[in-house]
């Protein structure tokens, strides 16, 4: 499956419908190049149309055609910030206190086999918010929600799906953001040590003085 925004960041994609939420988070400008996809209506429309088509394929649910206006852009950016805070709160890096309620409707629809499905409802960006909150709930019920993370680099914040065995990943890419953080930490240690970056010299340990034997003594 191709997810436009996440592909720009080169991250591992979240499974199933959770990737739609990851897509929204990754509409932010990548660290190296590209722009924020939620700043211009044309960019946002292209992204949303492709994202919803892909989500419909992986979820098996129909997706409406949503047309983006300038006011919708502000709503989408607020929604993105809300989910960033939810994820950061889960990693104990978010704002203190409880987060505001989602305040979106969903429908509970039994299928032909009697399984109840959560189906997004609403119009426009309200439908999108309903779909995103439903995917967050399903991911929590499946136990995969804690693996959707934001890169620990505050200048990056790319959303990635952590596949490490013990769920310990903090960088979307160790070779870029991880090395950048290590270099920053090294420079800070160097500054605290006076700028040399070298370890302080080890003290010289004096041995016992050489004994000079008087001439003629053996």
PDB file of C-alpha atoms in Angstrom:
ATOM      1  CA  UNK A   1       0.000   0.000   0.000  1.00  0.00           C
ATOM      2  CA  UNK A   2       1.191   3.512  -0.757  1.00  0.00           C
ATOM      3  CA  UNK A   3       0.706   6.201   1.848  1.00  0.00           C
ATOM      4  CA  UNK A   4       1.840   9.566   0.472  1.00  0.00           C
ATOM      5  CA  UNK A   5       2.782  11.460   3.631  1.00  0.00           C
ATOM      6  CA  UNK A   6       4.509   8.620   5.492  1.00  0.00           C
ATOM      7  CA  UNK A   7       6.500   7.669   2.388  1.00  0.00           C
ATOM      8  CA  UNK A   8       8.103  11.136   2.395  1.00  0.00           C
ATOM      9  CA  UNK A   9       9.530  10.455   5.860  1.00  0.00           C
ATOM     10  CA  UNK A  10      10.757   6.980   4.939  1.00  0.00           C
ATOM     11  CA  UNK A  11       9.124   5.411   7.999  1.00  0.00           C
ATOM     12  CA  UNK A  12       7.728   1.949   8.631  1.00  0.00           C
ATOM     13  CA  UNK A  13       3.977   2.158   8.178  1.00  0.00           C
ATOM     14  CA  UNK A  14       1.448   1.179  10.810  1.00  0.00           C
ATOM     15  CA  UNK A  15      -0.731  -1.842  10.024  1.00  0.00           C
ATOM     16  CA  UNK A  16      -4.272  -1.741   8.671  1.00  0.00           C
ATOM     17  CA  UNK A  17      -6.399   1.353   9.285  1.00  0.00           C
ATOM     18  CA  UNK A  18      -4.047   2.808  11.906  1.00  0.00           C
ATOM     19  CA  UNK A  19      -1.902   3.938   8.975  1.00  0.00           C
ATOM     20  CA  UNK A  20      -4.524   6.614   8.214  1.00  0.00           C
ATOM     21  CA  UNK A  21      -3.821   8.240  11.578  1.00  0.00           C
ATOM     22  CA  UNK A  22      -0.090   7.925  10.952  1.00  0.00           C
ATOM     23  CA  UNK A  23      -0.644   9.622   7.595  1.00  0.00           C
ATOM     24  CA  UNK A  24      -2.288  12.641   9.220  1.00  0.00           C
ATOM     25  CA  UNK A  25       0.621  13.004  11.646  1.00  0.00           C
ATOM     26  CA  UNK A  26       3.142  12.766   8.805  1.00  0.00           C
ATOM     27  CA  UNK A  27       1.595  15.598   6.813  1.00  0.00           C
ATOM     28  CA  UNK A  28       4.089  17.793   8.681  1.00  0.00           C
ATOM     29  CA  UNK A  29       7.087  18.838   6.608  1.00  0.00           C
ATOM     30  CA  UNK A  30       9.863  16.221   6.518  1.00  0.00           C
ATOM     31  CA  UNK A  31      13.153  17.097   8.181  1.00  0.00           C
ATOM     32  CA  UNK A  32      15.199  17.184   4.978  1.00  0.00           C
ATOM     33  CA  UNK A  33      12.814  18.393   2.267  1.00  0.00           C
ATOM     34  CA  UNK A  34       9.179  18.961   1.333  1.00  0.00           C
ATOM     35  CA  UNK A  35       6.401  21.090   2.752  1.00  0.00           C
ATOM     36  CA  UNK A  36       3.543  20.785   5.212  1.00  0.00           C
ATOM     37  CA  UNK A  37       0.710  19.128   3.288  1.00  0.00           C
ATOM     38  CA  UNK A  38      -1.943  20.945   5.331  1.00  0.00           C
ATOM     39  CA  UNK A  39      -0.896  24.495   4.455  1.00  0.00           C
ATOM     40  CA  UNK A  40      -2.427  24.713   0.956  1.00  0.00           C
ATOM     41  CA  UNK A  41      -5.823  23.377  -0.119  1.00  0.00           C
ATOM     42  CA  UNK A  42      -4.474  21.754  -3.315  1.00  0.00           C
ATOM     43  CA  UNK A  43      -1.793  19.790  -1.441  1.00  0.00           C
ATOM     44  CA  UNK A  44      -4.240  18.776   1.282  1.00  0.00           C
ATOM     45  CA  UNK A  45      -6.844  17.659  -1.277  1.00  0.00           C
ATOM     46  CA  UNK A  46      -4.339  15.489  -3.137  1.00  0.00           C
ATOM     47  CA  UNK A  47      -3.123  13.922   0.099  1.00  0.00           C
ATOM     48  CA  UNK A  48      -6.594  13.308   1.548  1.00  0.00           C
ATOM     49  CA  UNK A  49      -8.035  11.783  -1.638  1.00  0.00           C
ATOM     50  CA  UNK A  50      -5.180   9.286  -1.881  1.00  0.00           C
ATOM     51  CA  UNK A  51      -5.150   8.550   1.855  1.00  0.00           C
ATOM     52  CA  UNK A  52      -8.870   7.813   2.006  1.00  0.00           C
ATOM     53  CA  UNK A  53      -8.713   5.584  -1.078  1.00  0.00           C
ATOM     54  CA  UNK A  54      -5.919   3.554   0.522  1.00  0.00           C
ATOM     55  CA  UNK A  55      -7.727   3.432   3.882  1.00  0.00           C
ATOM     56  CA  UNK A  56     -10.870   2.144   2.154  1.00  0.00           C
ATOM     57  CA  UNK A  57      -8.877  -0.705   0.617  1.00  0.00           C
ATOM     58  CA  UNK A  58      -7.260  -1.813   3.877  1.00  0.00           C
ATOM     59  CA  UNK A  59     -10.342  -1.340   6.070  1.00  0.00           C
ATOM     60  CA  UNK A  60     -12.950  -2.731   3.701  1.00  0.00           C
ATOM     61  CA  UNK A  61     -15.182   0.282   4.380  1.00  0.00           C
ATOM     62  CA  UNK A  62     -16.342   2.918   1.881  1.00  0.00           C
ATOM     63  CA  UNK A  63     -14.842   6.383   2.178  1.00  0.00           C
ATOM     64  CA  UNK A  64     -16.658   9.560   1.134  1.00  0.00           C
ATOM     65  CA  UNK A  65     -15.274  12.168  -1.218  1.00  0.00           C
ATOM     66  CA  UNK A  66     -14.176  15.079   0.966  1.00  0.00           C
ATOM     67  CA  UNK A  67     -13.539  18.479  -0.590  1.00  0.00           C
ATOM     68  CA  UNK A  68     -11.115  20.699   1.318  1.00  0.00           C
ATOM     69  CA  UNK A  69     -11.682  24.403   1.977  1.00  0.00           C
ATOM     70  CA  UNK A  70      -9.453  26.911   3.774  1.00  0.00           C
ATOM     71  CA  UNK A  71     -11.454  26.496   6.997  1.00  0.00           C
ATOM     72  CA  UNK A  72     -11.030  22.733   6.695  1.00  0.00           C
ATOM     73  CA  UNK A  73      -7.265  23.227   6.659  1.00  0.00           C
ATOM     74  CA  UNK A  74      -7.399  24.827  10.094  1.00  0.00           C
ATOM     75  CA  UNK A  75      -9.590  21.975  11.365  1.00  0.00           C
ATOM     76  CA  UNK A  76      -7.189  19.371   9.988  1.00  0.00           C
ATOM     77  CA  UNK A  77      -4.176  21.041  11.588  1.00  0.00           C
ATOM     78  CA  UNK A  78      -5.980  21.178  14.946  1.00  0.00           C
ATOM     79  CA  UNK A  79      -6.896  17.514  14.600  1.00  0.00           C
ATOM     80  CA  UNK A  80      -3.268  16.685  13.851  1.00  0.00           C
ATOM     81  CA  UNK A  81      -2.069  18.557  16.938  1.00  0.00           C
ATOM     82  CA  UNK A  82      -4.681  16.792  19.067  1.00  0.00           C
ATOM     83  CA  UNK A  83      -3.434  13.350  18.048  1.00  0.00           C
ATOM     84  CA  UNK A  84       0.168  14.417  18.564  1.00  0.00           C
ATOM     85  CA  UNK A  85      -0.724  15.311  22.150  1.00  0.00           C
ATOM     86  CA  UNK A  86      -2.540  11.996  22.620  1.00  0.00           C
ATOM     87  CA  UNK A  87       0.513  10.031  21.465  1.00  0.00           C
ATOM     88  CA  UNK A  88       2.942  12.131  23.488  1.00  0.00           C
ATOM     89  CA  UNK A  89       0.739  11.705  26.560  1.00  0.00           C
ATOM     90  CA  UNK A  90       0.943   7.940  26.102  1.00  0.00           C
ATOM     91  CA  UNK A  91       4.728   8.209  26.128  1.00  0.00           C
ATOM     92  CA  UNK A  92       4.610  10.541  29.153  1.00  0.00           C
ATOM     93  CA  UNK A  93       5.986  13.390  27.062  1.00  0.00           C
ATOM     94  CA  UNK A  94       2.760  15.286  26.548  1.00  0.00           C
ATOM     95  CA  UNK A  95       0.890  18.003  28.433  1.00  0.00           C
ATOM     96  CA  UNK A  96       0.011  17.424  32.069  1.00  0.00           C
ATOM     97  CA  UNK A  97      -3.622  16.769  32.934  1.00  0.00           C
ATOM     98  CA  UNK A  98      -6.423  15.106  31.016  1.00  0.00           C
ATOM     99  CA  UNK A  99      -6.940  15.696  27.297  1.00  0.00           C
ATOM    100  CA  UNK A 100     -10.228  17.091  25.914  1.00  0.00           C
ATOM    101  CA  UNK A 101     -12.887  14.578  24.759  1.00  0.00           C
ATOM    102  CA  UNK A 102     -13.001  13.578  21.105  1.00  0.00           C
ATOM    103  CA  UNK A 103     -16.684  14.604  20.715  1.00  0.00           C
ATOM    104  CA  UNK A 104     -17.250  12.714  17.437  1.00  0.00           C
ATOM    105  CA  UNK A 105     -20.010  10.234  16.490  1.00  0.00           C
ATOM    106  CA  UNK A 106     -19.513   6.667  15.276  1.00  0.00           C
ATOM    107  CA  UNK A 107     -21.965   3.942  14.284  1.00  0.00           C
ATOM    108  CA  UNK A 108     -21.889   0.372  15.572  1.00  0.00           C
ATOM    109  CA  UNK A 109     -22.944  -1.867  12.706  1.00  0.00           C
ATOM    110  CA  UNK A 110     -23.286  -5.684  12.906  1.00  0.00           C
ATOM    111  CA  UNK A 111     -22.165  -7.524   9.781  1.00  0.00           C
ATOM    112  CA  UNK A 112     -23.657 -10.675   8.229  1.00  0.00           C
ATOM    113  CA  UNK A 113     -21.674 -12.864  10.643  1.00  0.00           C
ATOM    114  CA  UNK A 114     -22.853 -10.976  13.719  1.00  0.00           C
ATOM    115  CA  UNK A 115     -19.575  -9.096  14.337  1.00  0.00           C
ATOM    116  CA  UNK A 116     -20.053  -5.476  15.364  1.00  0.00           C
ATOM    117  CA  UNK A 117     -17.977  -2.974  13.424  1.00  0.00           C
ATOM    118  CA  UNK A 118     -17.187   0.638  14.268  1.00  0.00           C
ATOM    119  CA  UNK A 119     -18.156   2.707  11.229  1.00  0.00           C
ATOM    120  CA  UNK A 120     -17.269   6.426  10.916  1.00  0.00           C
ATOM    121  CA  UNK A 121     -20.158   8.846  10.521  1.00  0.00           C
ATOM    122  CA  UNK A 122     -20.581  12.566   9.943  1.00  0.00           C
ATOM    123  CA  UNK A 123     -19.819  14.950   7.120  1.00  0.00           C
ATOM    124  CA  UNK A 124     -16.642  16.596   5.893  1.00  0.00           C
ATOM    125  CA  UNK A 125     -13.779  16.745   8.341  1.00  0.00           C
ATOM    126  CA  UNK A 126     -16.140  15.483  11.060  1.00  0.00           C
ATOM    127  CA  UNK A 127     -16.287  12.176   9.197  1.00  0.00           C
ATOM    128  CA  UNK A 128     -12.479  12.111   9.027  1.00  0.00           C
ATOM    129  CA  UNK A 129     -12.221  12.807  12.766  1.00  0.00           C
ATOM    130  CA  UNK A 130     -14.689   9.981  13.398  1.00  0.00           C
ATOM    131  CA  UNK A 131     -12.590   7.590  11.283  1.00  0.00           C
ATOM    132  CA  UNK A 132      -9.351   8.587  13.020  1.00  0.00           C
ATOM    133  CA  UNK A 133     -10.707   8.207  16.556  1.00  0.00           C
ATOM    134  CA  UNK A 134     -12.241   4.863  15.612  1.00  0.00           C
ATOM    135  CA  UNK A 135      -8.856   3.651  14.337  1.00  0.00           C
ATOM    136  CA  UNK A 136      -7.162   4.844  17.540  1.00  0.00           C
ATOM    137  CA  UNK A 137      -9.684   2.894  19.633  1.00  0.00           C
ATOM    138  CA  UNK A 138      -9.295  -0.249  17.512  1.00  0.00           C
ATOM    139  CA  UNK A 139      -5.497  -0.002  17.768  1.00  0.00           C
ATOM    140  CA  UNK A 140      -5.710   0.272  21.562  1.00  0.00           C
ATOM    141  CA  UNK A 141      -8.013  -2.749  21.722  1.00  0.00           C
ATOM    142  CA  UNK A 142      -5.580  -4.695  19.513  1.00  0.00           C
ATOM    143  CA  UNK A 143      -2.620  -3.715  21.716  1.00  0.00           C
ATOM    144  CA  UNK A 144      -0.659  -1.989  18.938  1.00  0.00           C
ATOM    145  CA  UNK A 145      -1.397   1.633  19.861  1.00  0.00           C
ATOM    146  CA  UNK A 146       1.774   2.085  22.016  1.00  0.00           C
ATOM    147  CA  UNK A 147       3.877   1.252  18.957  1.00  0.00           C
ATOM    148  CA  UNK A 148       2.739   4.332  17.042  1.00  0.00           C
ATOM    149  CA  UNK A 149       5.253   6.971  18.106  1.00  0.00           C
ATOM    150  CA  UNK A 150       6.601  10.394  17.242  1.00  0.00           C
ATOM    151  CA  UNK A 151      10.319  10.716  16.608  1.00  0.00           C
ATOM    152  CA  UNK A 152      12.137  11.916  19.723  1.00  0.00           C
ATOM    153  CA  UNK A 153      13.850  14.627  17.667  1.00  0.00           C
ATOM    154  CA  UNK A 154      11.725  17.748  18.340  1.00  0.00           C
ATOM    155  CA  UNK A 155      12.729  19.155  14.946  1.00  0.00           C
ATOM    156  CA  UNK A 156      11.391  16.041  13.206  1.00  0.00           C
ATOM    157  CA  UNK A 157       8.431  14.437  15.007  1.00  0.00           C
ATOM    158  CA  UNK A 158       7.826  11.956  12.177  1.00  0.00           C
ATOM    159  CA  UNK A 159       5.265   9.316  13.152  1.00  0.00           C
ATOM    160  CA  UNK A 160       6.629   5.769  12.908  1.00  0.00           C
ATOM    161  CA  UNK A 161       5.490   2.290  13.870  1.00  0.00           C
ATOM    162  CA  UNK A 162       7.957   0.724  16.281  1.00  0.00           C
ATOM    163  CA  UNK A 163       8.631  -2.925  15.458  1.00  0.00           C
ATOM    164  CA  UNK A 164      11.443  -3.463  17.978  1.00  0.00           C
ATOM    165  CA  UNK A 165      11.032  -6.508  20.201  1.00  0.00           C
ATOM    166  CA  UNK A 166      10.650  -4.533  23.434  1.00  0.00           C
ATOM    167  CA  UNK A 167       9.009  -1.446  21.872  1.00  0.00           C
ATOM    168  CA  UNK A 168      12.019   0.707  22.781  1.00  0.00           C
ATOM    169  CA  UNK A 169      12.449   2.724  19.576  1.00  0.00           C
ATOM    170  CA  UNK A 170      12.566   6.505  19.934  1.00  0.00           C
ATOM    171  CA  UNK A 171      13.883   7.691  16.533  1.00  0.00           C
ATOM    172  CA  UNK A 172      12.098   7.396  13.201  1.00  0.00           C
ATOM    173  CA  UNK A 173      15.566   6.818  11.700  1.00  0.00           C
ATOM    174  CA  UNK A 174      18.599   6.072  13.868  1.00  0.00           C
ATOM    175  CA  UNK A 175      21.038   7.054  11.102  1.00  0.00           C
ATOM    176  CA  UNK A 176      19.624  10.580  10.893  1.00  0.00           C
ATOM    177  CA  UNK A 177      17.774  11.729  13.991  1.00  0.00           C
ATOM    178  CA  UNK A 178      19.574   9.275  16.274  1.00  0.00           C
ATOM    179  CA  UNK A 179      23.022  10.371  15.129  1.00  0.00           C
ATOM    180  CA  UNK A 180      21.976  14.024  15.297  1.00  0.00           C
ATOM    181  CA  UNK A 181      20.937  13.580  18.935  1.00  0.00           C
ATOM    182  CA  UNK A 182      24.179  11.773  19.767  1.00  0.00           C
ATOM    183  CA  UNK A 183      26.207  14.574  18.161  1.00  0.00           C
ATOM    184  CA  UNK A 184      24.213  17.182  20.082  1.00  0.00           C
ATOM    185  CA  UNK A 185      24.844  15.332  23.341  1.00  0.00           C
ATOM    186  CA  UNK A 186      28.562  15.051  22.529  1.00  0.00           C
ATOM    187  CA  UNK A 187      28.812  18.800  21.877  1.00  0.00           C
ATOM    188  CA  UNK A 188      27.026  19.536  25.136  1.00  0.00           C
ATOM    189  CA  UNK A 189      29.466  17.328  27.055  1.00  0.00           C
ATOM    190  CA  UNK A 190      32.326  19.048  25.259  1.00  0.00           C
ATOM    191  CA  UNK A 191      30.973  22.463  26.223  1.00  0.00           C
ATOM    192  CA  UNK A 192      30.682  21.451  29.876  1.00  0.00           C
ATOM    193  CA  UNK A 193      34.264  20.186  29.820  1.00  0.00           C
ATOM    194  CA  UNK A 194      35.615  23.502  28.563  1.00  0.00           C
ATOM    195  CA  UNK A 195      35.421  23.017  24.834  1.00  0.00           C
ATOM    196  CA  UNK A 196      38.229  20.514  24.299  1.00  0.00           C
ATOM    197  CA  UNK A 197      36.065  17.464  24.074  1.00  0.00           C
ATOM    198  CA  UNK A 198      38.914  15.443  25.476  1.00  0.00           C
ATOM    199  CA  UNK A 199      38.990  13.712  28.789  1.00  0.00           C
ATOM    200  CA  UNK A 200      40.983  15.516  31.525  1.00  0.00           C
ATOM    201  CA  UNK A 201      44.561  14.234  31.847  1.00  0.00           C
ATOM    202  CA  UNK A 202      45.090  11.416  34.256  1.00  0.00           C
ATOM    203  CA  UNK A 203      47.196  12.390  37.284  1.00  0.00           C
ATOM    204  CA  UNK A 204      50.798  11.194  37.224  1.00  0.00           C
ATOM    205  CA  UNK A 205      51.551   8.724  39.972  1.00  0.00           C
ATOM    206  CA  UNK A 206      55.039   9.183  41.361  1.00  0.00           C
ATOM    207  CA  UNK A 207      56.917   6.027  42.190  1.00  0.00           C
ATOM    208  CA  UNK A 208      59.424   5.654  45.067  1.00  0.00           C
ATOM    209  CA  UNK A 209      62.635   7.688  44.621  1.00  0.00           C
ATOM    210  CA  UNK A 210      65.603   5.833  43.199  1.00  0.00           C
ATOM    211  CA  UNK A 211      68.106   4.922  45.903  1.00  0.00           C
ATOM    212  CA  UNK A 212      71.710   5.854  45.125  1.00  0.00           C
ATOM    213  CA  UNK A 213      74.142   3.432  46.578  1.00  0.00           C
ATOM    214  CA  UNK A 214      77.415   4.889  47.881  1.00  0.00           C
ATOM    215  CA  UNK A 215      80.482   3.896  45.895  1.00  0.00           C
ATOM    216  CA  UNK A 216      82.102   0.723  46.998  1.00  0.00           C
ATOM    217  CA  UNK A 217      78.938  -0.820  48.481  1.00  0.00           C
ATOM    218  CA  UNK A 218      77.550  -3.946  46.956  1.00  0.00           C
TER     219      UNK A 218
END
